[in-house]
Short mmCIF file of N, CA and C in Angstrom, two decimals:
data_model
loop_
_atom_site.label_atom_id
_atom_site.label_comp_id
_atom_site.label_asym_id
_atom_site.label_seq_id
_atom_site.Cartn_x
_atom_site.Cartn_y
_atom_site.Cartn_z
N GLN A 1 -30.08 -6.68 8.80
CA GLN A 1 -30.16 -5.38 8.16
C GLN A 1 -29.12 -4.41 8.73
N GLU A 2 -28.91 -4.47 10.01
CA GLU A 2 -27.88 -3.62 10.64
C GLU A 2 -26.49 -4.00 10.13
N SER A 3 -26.20 -5.28 10.02
CA SER A 3 -24.88 -5.69 9.55
C SER A 3 -24.69 -5.31 8.07
N GLN A 4 -25.76 -5.35 7.30
CA GLN A 4 -25.68 -4.95 5.90
C GLN A 4 -25.37 -3.44 5.81
N ARG A 5 -25.98 -2.64 6.65
CA ARG A 5 -25.73 -1.20 6.66
C ARG A 5 -24.29 -0.91 7.08
N ARG A 6 -23.81 -1.64 8.09
CA ARG A 6 -22.44 -1.43 8.57
C ARG A 6 -21.41 -1.82 7.50
N LEU A 7 -21.68 -2.91 6.79
CA LEU A 7 -20.78 -3.33 5.71
C LEU A 7 -20.79 -2.29 4.59
N SER A 8 -21.97 -1.81 4.26
CA SER A 8 -22.09 -0.77 3.23
C SER A 8 -21.32 0.49 3.64
N ASP A 9 -21.43 0.88 4.90
CA ASP A 9 -20.71 2.05 5.40
C ASP A 9 -19.20 1.83 5.32
N LEU A 10 -18.75 0.64 5.69
CA LEU A 10 -17.33 0.31 5.63
C LEU A 10 -16.80 0.39 4.20
N LEU A 11 -17.51 -0.26 3.28
CA LEU A 11 -17.07 -0.26 1.89
C LEU A 11 -17.10 1.13 1.29
N SER A 12 -18.10 1.92 1.65
CA SER A 12 -18.17 3.30 1.17
C SER A 12 -17.01 4.13 1.70
N SER A 13 -16.68 3.94 2.97
CA SER A 13 -15.58 4.72 3.53
C SER A 13 -14.26 4.34 2.87
N ILE A 14 -14.08 3.08 2.54
CA ILE A 14 -12.86 2.66 1.84
C ILE A 14 -12.83 3.27 0.44
N PHE A 15 -13.94 3.17 -0.28
CA PHE A 15 -13.99 3.73 -1.63
C PHE A 15 -13.67 5.22 -1.61
N PHE A 16 -14.36 5.96 -0.75
CA PHE A 16 -14.18 7.41 -0.75
C PHE A 16 -12.82 7.83 -0.21
N ALA A 17 -12.13 6.97 0.51
CA ALA A 17 -10.78 7.27 0.94
C ALA A 17 -9.83 7.35 -0.26
N PHE A 18 -10.18 6.68 -1.35
CA PHE A 18 -9.37 6.71 -2.56
C PHE A 18 -9.72 7.89 -3.48
N VAL A 19 -10.79 8.60 -3.16
CA VAL A 19 -11.18 9.77 -3.95
C VAL A 19 -10.33 10.94 -3.48
N ARG A 20 -9.48 11.44 -4.34
CA ARG A 20 -8.56 12.51 -3.95
C ARG A 20 -8.96 13.87 -4.53
N ASP A 21 -10.04 13.92 -5.27
CA ASP A 21 -10.49 15.20 -5.81
C ASP A 21 -12.01 15.21 -5.86
N LYS A 22 -12.57 16.22 -6.45
CA LYS A 22 -14.03 16.39 -6.47
C LYS A 22 -14.74 15.51 -7.49
N SER A 23 -14.01 14.75 -8.28
CA SER A 23 -14.60 13.96 -9.37
C SER A 23 -15.33 12.71 -8.90
N SER A 24 -15.08 12.27 -7.68
CA SER A 24 -15.62 11.00 -7.16
C SER A 24 -15.15 9.80 -7.97
N ARG A 25 -13.99 9.94 -8.60
CA ARG A 25 -13.38 8.83 -9.35
C ARG A 25 -12.18 8.33 -8.58
N VAL A 26 -11.93 7.04 -8.74
CA VAL A 26 -10.75 6.43 -8.14
C VAL A 26 -9.98 5.68 -9.22
N VAL A 27 -8.73 5.44 -8.96
CA VAL A 27 -7.92 4.60 -9.84
C VAL A 27 -8.21 3.16 -9.42
N ALA A 28 -8.87 2.43 -10.31
CA ALA A 28 -9.36 1.09 -9.97
C ALA A 28 -8.25 0.16 -9.50
N LEU A 29 -7.09 0.21 -10.13
CA LEU A 29 -6.00 -0.69 -9.74
C LEU A 29 -5.46 -0.38 -8.35
N GLU A 30 -5.45 0.90 -7.98
CA GLU A 30 -5.02 1.26 -6.63
C GLU A 30 -6.06 0.80 -5.61
N LEU A 31 -7.33 0.95 -5.94
CA LEU A 31 -8.40 0.48 -5.05
C LEU A 31 -8.30 -1.03 -4.88
N ALA A 32 -8.13 -1.75 -5.98
CA ALA A 32 -8.02 -3.21 -5.91
C ALA A 32 -6.79 -3.63 -5.12
N SER A 33 -5.68 -2.92 -5.32
CA SER A 33 -4.46 -3.21 -4.56
C SER A 33 -4.71 -3.02 -3.07
N GLY A 34 -5.32 -1.93 -2.70
CA GLY A 34 -5.62 -1.66 -1.30
C GLY A 34 -6.58 -2.67 -0.71
N PHE A 35 -7.54 -3.09 -1.50
CA PHE A 35 -8.54 -4.04 -1.01
C PHE A 35 -7.95 -5.38 -0.62
N THR A 36 -6.75 -5.68 -1.12
CA THR A 36 -6.13 -6.95 -0.74
C THR A 36 -5.91 -7.04 0.76
N VAL A 37 -5.86 -5.89 1.42
CA VAL A 37 -5.73 -5.88 2.88
C VAL A 37 -6.82 -6.73 3.52
N LEU A 38 -8.03 -6.66 2.96
CA LEU A 38 -9.19 -7.33 3.54
C LEU A 38 -9.42 -8.74 3.02
N CYS A 39 -8.60 -9.17 2.09
CA CYS A 39 -8.77 -10.50 1.50
C CYS A 39 -8.07 -11.57 2.34
N GLY A 40 -8.57 -12.77 2.23
CA GLY A 40 -7.90 -13.89 2.87
C GLY A 40 -6.62 -14.22 2.14
N GLY A 41 -5.82 -15.06 2.74
CA GLY A 41 -4.61 -15.50 2.07
C GLY A 41 -3.36 -15.04 2.78
N ARG A 42 -2.24 -15.50 2.27
CA ARG A 42 -0.94 -15.17 2.86
C ARG A 42 -0.54 -13.74 2.52
N LYS A 43 0.11 -13.10 3.47
CA LYS A 43 0.57 -11.72 3.27
C LYS A 43 1.46 -11.63 2.03
N SER A 44 2.37 -12.57 1.86
CA SER A 44 3.29 -12.52 0.72
C SER A 44 2.55 -12.62 -0.61
N ASP A 45 1.51 -13.44 -0.66
CA ASP A 45 0.71 -13.56 -1.89
C ASP A 45 -0.02 -12.25 -2.19
N LYS A 46 -0.57 -11.63 -1.14
CA LYS A 46 -1.27 -10.35 -1.33
C LYS A 46 -0.31 -9.27 -1.81
N LEU A 47 0.88 -9.23 -1.20
CA LEU A 47 1.87 -8.23 -1.60
C LEU A 47 2.27 -8.40 -3.06
N GLU A 48 2.51 -9.64 -3.47
CA GLU A 48 2.92 -9.88 -4.85
C GLU A 48 1.79 -9.59 -5.83
N PHE A 49 0.58 -9.98 -5.47
CA PHE A 49 -0.58 -9.71 -6.34
C PHE A 49 -0.76 -8.21 -6.53
N ALA A 50 -0.71 -7.46 -5.43
CA ALA A 50 -0.88 -6.00 -5.51
C ALA A 50 0.26 -5.36 -6.29
N PHE A 51 1.48 -5.86 -6.11
CA PHE A 51 2.63 -5.34 -6.86
C PHE A 51 2.37 -5.49 -8.36
N ASP A 52 1.89 -6.66 -8.75
CA ASP A 52 1.60 -6.91 -10.17
C ASP A 52 0.48 -6.00 -10.68
N LEU A 53 -0.49 -5.70 -9.84
CA LEU A 53 -1.56 -4.78 -10.24
C LEU A 53 -1.03 -3.39 -10.54
N ILE A 54 -0.16 -2.90 -9.68
CA ILE A 54 0.36 -1.54 -9.81
C ILE A 54 1.40 -1.43 -10.92
N ASP A 55 2.02 -2.54 -11.28
CA ASP A 55 3.02 -2.56 -12.36
C ASP A 55 2.31 -2.36 -13.70
N ASP A 56 2.10 -1.11 -14.07
CA ASP A 56 1.27 -0.81 -15.23
C ASP A 56 1.90 -1.20 -16.57
N ASP A 57 3.21 -1.24 -16.67
CA ASP A 57 3.82 -1.64 -17.94
C ASP A 57 4.22 -3.11 -17.97
N LYS A 58 3.93 -3.81 -16.87
CA LYS A 58 4.14 -5.26 -16.76
C LYS A 58 5.58 -5.69 -17.04
N ASP A 59 6.53 -4.85 -16.59
CA ASP A 59 7.94 -5.22 -16.74
C ASP A 59 8.50 -5.85 -15.47
N GLY A 60 7.63 -6.06 -14.46
CA GLY A 60 8.06 -6.67 -13.22
C GLY A 60 8.75 -5.72 -12.27
N ARG A 61 8.69 -4.42 -12.56
CA ARG A 61 9.36 -3.42 -11.74
C ARG A 61 8.42 -2.25 -11.48
N LEU A 62 8.64 -1.58 -10.34
CA LEU A 62 7.90 -0.36 -10.03
C LEU A 62 8.89 0.79 -9.90
N SER A 63 8.51 1.90 -10.49
CA SER A 63 9.27 3.13 -10.31
C SER A 63 9.04 3.64 -8.89
N ARG A 64 9.70 4.72 -8.54
CA ARG A 64 9.46 5.34 -7.23
C ARG A 64 7.98 5.69 -7.08
N ARG A 65 7.42 6.28 -8.12
CA ARG A 65 6.00 6.65 -8.07
C ARG A 65 5.13 5.41 -7.96
N GLY A 66 5.48 4.34 -8.67
CA GLY A 66 4.72 3.11 -8.60
C GLY A 66 4.77 2.49 -7.22
N LEU A 67 5.95 2.47 -6.62
CA LEU A 67 6.08 1.91 -5.26
C LEU A 67 5.32 2.78 -4.26
N TRP A 68 5.35 4.07 -4.47
CA TRP A 68 4.60 5.00 -3.62
C TRP A 68 3.10 4.69 -3.70
N LYS A 69 2.59 4.49 -4.91
CA LYS A 69 1.17 4.15 -5.09
C LYS A 69 0.84 2.81 -4.42
N TYR A 70 1.74 1.86 -4.58
CA TYR A 70 1.59 0.52 -4.00
C TYR A 70 1.44 0.61 -2.49
N LEU A 71 2.39 1.28 -1.84
CA LEU A 71 2.34 1.41 -0.39
C LEU A 71 1.17 2.28 0.05
N ARG A 72 0.90 3.33 -0.70
CA ARG A 72 -0.21 4.23 -0.37
C ARG A 72 -1.55 3.50 -0.43
N SER A 73 -1.69 2.55 -1.34
CA SER A 73 -2.96 1.83 -1.45
C SER A 73 -3.27 1.05 -0.17
N PHE A 74 -2.24 0.43 0.42
CA PHE A 74 -2.45 -0.29 1.68
C PHE A 74 -2.75 0.67 2.82
N LEU A 75 -1.98 1.73 2.91
CA LEU A 75 -2.20 2.70 3.98
C LEU A 75 -3.57 3.37 3.89
N THR A 76 -4.03 3.60 2.68
CA THR A 76 -5.34 4.23 2.50
C THR A 76 -6.44 3.36 3.09
N VAL A 77 -6.39 2.07 2.81
CA VAL A 77 -7.39 1.16 3.38
C VAL A 77 -7.24 1.08 4.89
N LEU A 78 -6.03 0.91 5.36
CA LEU A 78 -5.81 0.78 6.81
C LEU A 78 -6.28 2.03 7.55
N MET A 79 -5.97 3.19 7.02
CA MET A 79 -6.41 4.43 7.68
C MET A 79 -7.92 4.62 7.59
N SER A 80 -8.53 4.18 6.50
CA SER A 80 -9.97 4.38 6.33
C SER A 80 -10.79 3.52 7.29
N ILE A 81 -10.21 2.43 7.76
CA ILE A 81 -10.94 1.55 8.69
C ILE A 81 -10.45 1.69 10.13
N SER A 82 -9.46 2.54 10.33
CA SER A 82 -8.87 2.70 11.65
C SER A 82 -9.60 3.75 12.48
N SER A 83 -9.82 3.43 13.73
CA SER A 83 -10.42 4.42 14.62
C SER A 83 -9.42 5.54 14.94
N ALA A 84 -8.14 5.30 14.70
CA ALA A 84 -7.12 6.31 14.97
C ALA A 84 -7.30 7.56 14.12
N SER A 85 -7.93 7.42 12.96
CA SER A 85 -8.11 8.57 12.08
C SER A 85 -9.44 9.29 12.31
N ALA A 86 -10.21 8.83 13.27
CA ALA A 86 -11.54 9.41 13.51
C ALA A 86 -11.50 10.89 13.84
N ASN A 87 -10.47 11.34 14.51
CA ASN A 87 -10.37 12.74 14.92
C ASN A 87 -9.51 13.58 13.98
N MET A 88 -9.16 13.02 12.85
CA MET A 88 -8.32 13.74 11.88
C MET A 88 -9.19 14.27 10.74
N THR A 89 -8.79 15.41 10.20
CA THR A 89 -9.48 15.93 9.03
C THR A 89 -9.07 15.11 7.81
N GLU A 90 -9.87 15.17 6.77
CA GLU A 90 -9.56 14.46 5.54
C GLU A 90 -8.18 14.87 5.01
N GLY A 91 -7.90 16.17 5.06
CA GLY A 91 -6.60 16.67 4.58
C GLY A 91 -5.44 16.13 5.38
N HIS A 92 -5.62 16.03 6.70
CA HIS A 92 -4.56 15.49 7.54
C HIS A 92 -4.34 14.00 7.29
N ILE A 93 -5.43 13.29 7.06
CA ILE A 93 -5.32 11.85 6.75
C ILE A 93 -4.56 11.65 5.45
N TYR A 94 -4.95 12.39 4.39
CA TYR A 94 -4.27 12.27 3.11
C TYR A 94 -2.80 12.64 3.24
N SER A 95 -2.52 13.69 4.00
CA SER A 95 -1.14 14.12 4.19
C SER A 95 -0.33 13.05 4.93
N ALA A 96 -0.91 12.45 5.94
CA ALA A 96 -0.22 11.40 6.69
C ALA A 96 0.06 10.19 5.80
N ILE A 97 -0.93 9.79 5.02
CA ILE A 97 -0.77 8.65 4.11
C ILE A 97 0.31 8.93 3.08
N ASP A 98 0.24 10.11 2.46
CA ASP A 98 1.20 10.47 1.43
C ASP A 98 2.62 10.58 2.00
N SER A 99 2.74 11.19 3.16
CA SER A 99 4.06 11.36 3.78
C SER A 99 4.66 10.01 4.17
N ALA A 100 3.86 9.15 4.76
CA ALA A 100 4.36 7.83 5.16
C ALA A 100 4.75 7.00 3.93
N SER A 101 3.97 7.09 2.88
CA SER A 101 4.27 6.35 1.65
C SER A 101 5.54 6.88 0.99
N THR A 102 5.71 8.19 1.00
CA THR A 102 6.91 8.81 0.44
C THR A 102 8.14 8.40 1.23
N TRP A 103 8.02 8.43 2.55
CA TRP A 103 9.14 8.06 3.41
C TRP A 103 9.52 6.58 3.20
N ALA A 104 8.51 5.71 3.18
CA ALA A 104 8.77 4.27 3.01
C ALA A 104 9.40 3.99 1.66
N THR A 105 8.93 4.66 0.62
CA THR A 105 9.51 4.50 -0.71
C THR A 105 10.98 4.91 -0.71
N ALA A 106 11.28 6.02 -0.05
CA ALA A 106 12.67 6.47 0.05
C ALA A 106 13.52 5.45 0.79
N GLN A 107 12.97 4.80 1.81
CA GLN A 107 13.71 3.77 2.54
C GLN A 107 14.06 2.60 1.62
N VAL A 108 13.11 2.16 0.82
CA VAL A 108 13.35 1.03 -0.09
C VAL A 108 14.40 1.40 -1.12
N PHE A 109 14.24 2.56 -1.75
CA PHE A 109 15.20 2.95 -2.79
C PHE A 109 16.56 3.30 -2.21
N GLY A 110 16.59 3.81 -0.98
CA GLY A 110 17.87 4.07 -0.32
C GLY A 110 18.61 2.78 -0.05
N ALA A 111 17.88 1.76 0.38
CA ALA A 111 18.50 0.45 0.62
C ALA A 111 18.98 -0.16 -0.68
N GLU A 112 18.24 0.06 -1.76
CA GLU A 112 18.65 -0.48 -3.05
C GLU A 112 19.99 0.12 -3.47
N GLN A 113 20.14 1.41 -3.27
CA GLN A 113 21.41 2.05 -3.64
C GLN A 113 22.53 1.62 -2.69
N ASP A 114 22.23 1.55 -1.38
CA ASP A 114 23.25 1.20 -0.40
C ASP A 114 23.74 -0.23 -0.55
N LYS A 115 22.83 -1.14 -0.82
CA LYS A 115 23.18 -2.56 -0.87
C LYS A 115 23.36 -3.08 -2.28
N GLY A 116 23.10 -2.23 -3.26
CA GLY A 116 23.25 -2.68 -4.64
C GLY A 116 22.18 -3.65 -5.06
N LEU A 117 20.97 -3.53 -4.49
CA LEU A 117 19.89 -4.41 -4.90
C LEU A 117 19.53 -4.16 -6.35
N GLY A 118 18.99 -5.15 -6.99
CA GLY A 118 18.54 -4.98 -8.37
C GLY A 118 19.69 -5.10 -9.35
N ASN A 119 19.39 -4.74 -10.58
CA ASN A 119 20.40 -4.80 -11.63
C ASN A 119 21.44 -3.70 -11.41
N ASN A 120 22.59 -3.87 -11.99
CA ASN A 120 23.64 -2.87 -11.86
C ASN A 120 23.55 -1.78 -12.92
N ASP A 121 22.53 -1.82 -13.75
CA ASP A 121 22.37 -0.77 -14.75
C ASP A 121 21.57 0.39 -14.15
N ASN A 122 21.37 1.41 -14.93
CA ASN A 122 20.69 2.61 -14.43
C ASN A 122 19.25 2.35 -14.02
N SER A 123 18.60 1.33 -14.59
CA SER A 123 17.20 1.08 -14.25
C SER A 123 17.02 0.70 -12.79
N SER A 124 18.06 0.14 -12.17
CA SER A 124 17.94 -0.26 -10.77
C SER A 124 17.79 0.95 -9.86
N LYS A 125 18.25 2.09 -10.30
CA LYS A 125 18.12 3.30 -9.51
C LYS A 125 16.76 3.95 -9.69
N ARG A 126 16.05 3.56 -10.71
CA ARG A 126 14.75 4.16 -11.01
C ARG A 126 13.58 3.23 -10.76
N SER A 127 13.87 1.94 -10.49
CA SER A 127 12.78 0.99 -10.29
C SER A 127 13.25 -0.15 -9.39
N VAL A 128 12.27 -0.88 -8.88
CA VAL A 128 12.54 -2.00 -7.99
C VAL A 128 11.62 -3.15 -8.38
N CYS A 129 12.14 -4.38 -8.35
CA CYS A 129 11.30 -5.53 -8.63
C CYS A 129 10.72 -6.06 -7.31
N PHE A 130 9.77 -6.95 -7.40
CA PHE A 130 9.13 -7.46 -6.19
C PHE A 130 10.14 -8.18 -5.29
N ASP A 131 11.03 -8.94 -5.88
CA ASP A 131 12.03 -9.66 -5.07
C ASP A 131 12.92 -8.69 -4.30
N ASP A 132 13.28 -7.56 -4.92
CA ASP A 132 14.07 -6.54 -4.22
C ASP A 132 13.28 -5.99 -3.04
N PHE A 133 12.01 -5.69 -3.27
CA PHE A 133 11.18 -5.17 -2.19
C PHE A 133 11.05 -6.20 -1.07
N ALA A 134 10.79 -7.45 -1.44
CA ALA A 134 10.64 -8.51 -0.45
C ALA A 134 11.93 -8.70 0.36
N GLU A 135 13.07 -8.64 -0.32
CA GLU A 135 14.35 -8.78 0.37
C GLU A 135 14.55 -7.62 1.36
N TRP A 136 14.26 -6.40 0.92
CA TRP A 136 14.39 -5.24 1.81
C TRP A 136 13.49 -5.43 3.03
N TYR A 137 12.27 -5.87 2.80
CA TYR A 137 11.31 -6.00 3.89
C TYR A 137 11.75 -7.07 4.89
N THR A 138 12.16 -8.23 4.41
CA THR A 138 12.53 -9.32 5.32
C THR A 138 13.86 -9.07 6.02
N GLN A 139 14.72 -8.23 5.44
CA GLN A 139 16.01 -7.95 6.07
C GLN A 139 15.98 -6.70 6.94
N GLY A 140 14.79 -6.36 7.43
CA GLY A 140 14.69 -5.24 8.37
C GLY A 140 13.66 -4.20 8.01
N GLY A 141 13.19 -4.19 6.80
CA GLY A 141 12.17 -3.22 6.39
C GLY A 141 10.89 -3.32 7.20
N TYR A 142 10.63 -4.52 7.71
CA TYR A 142 9.43 -4.73 8.55
C TYR A 142 9.47 -3.82 9.78
N GLY A 143 10.64 -3.43 10.20
CA GLY A 143 10.76 -2.50 11.33
C GLY A 143 10.45 -1.07 10.93
N SER A 144 10.62 -0.75 9.66
CA SER A 144 10.33 0.59 9.16
C SER A 144 8.86 0.77 8.84
N ILE A 145 8.24 -0.26 8.32
CA ILE A 145 6.82 -0.17 7.96
C ILE A 145 6.06 -1.35 8.56
N PRO A 146 5.96 -1.39 9.89
CA PRO A 146 5.32 -2.53 10.55
C PRO A 146 3.84 -2.67 10.21
N TRP A 147 3.22 -1.61 9.76
CA TRP A 147 1.80 -1.67 9.40
C TRP A 147 1.54 -2.64 8.25
N LEU A 148 2.56 -2.97 7.47
CA LEU A 148 2.38 -3.93 6.39
C LEU A 148 2.06 -5.32 6.93
N GLU A 149 2.42 -5.56 8.17
CA GLU A 149 2.08 -6.84 8.81
C GLU A 149 0.57 -7.03 8.91
N LEU A 150 -0.19 -5.95 8.84
CA LEU A 150 -1.65 -6.04 8.94
C LEU A 150 -2.29 -6.65 7.69
N LEU A 151 -1.50 -6.95 6.68
CA LEU A 151 -2.03 -7.73 5.57
C LEU A 151 -2.31 -9.16 5.99
N ASP A 152 -1.72 -9.57 7.11
CA ASP A 152 -2.01 -10.87 7.71
C ASP A 152 -3.19 -10.67 8.65
N LEU A 153 -4.36 -11.08 8.22
CA LEU A 153 -5.58 -10.84 9.01
C LEU A 153 -5.57 -11.55 10.35
N LYS A 154 -4.70 -12.55 10.53
CA LYS A 154 -4.60 -13.23 11.82
C LYS A 154 -4.03 -12.30 12.89
N LYS A 155 -3.40 -11.23 12.49
CA LYS A 155 -2.80 -10.30 13.44
C LYS A 155 -3.76 -9.19 13.87
N TRP A 156 -4.98 -9.23 13.36
CA TRP A 156 -5.95 -8.20 13.71
C TRP A 156 -6.62 -8.54 15.03
N VAL A 157 -6.84 -7.51 15.81
CA VAL A 157 -7.61 -7.63 17.04
C VAL A 157 -8.92 -6.88 16.82
N LEU A 158 -10.00 -7.62 16.75
CA LEU A 158 -11.30 -7.02 16.49
C LEU A 158 -12.08 -6.91 17.78
N THR A 159 -12.66 -5.74 17.98
CA THR A 159 -13.47 -5.54 19.20
C THR A 159 -14.88 -5.16 18.82
#
């Protein structure tokens, strides 16, 4: 019964971390994307699955806003289960998540422009495909957003 209560508390805290206004509504695809953090499987599979969830027009690309939502979904779950956020106000947590997601998105799109990732047409400046994101991440992006490594549950230290 105690473990059931703790699981319920955990799931509730994750759900309510996605509530950004008084409506108590969440964007289901962002919640599902974030929940991949807690799923079994390879990090790369989770990243690609979540990318496809956030790709609302199913063109295989995410706009800046789409990539921001994608990264924010992971950070929202990670922050909601982290003891590091225990002493932060809800507003500070949201601000930290949004700022980190905005910064990371700028890093990806900056690399796309610098290295010419993606297509050479104008759409490459407005969107990124999963392969572009994966290439950025494996060629050094992991140093910019190391928290994405936590999608690999083997790297978790549970106490």
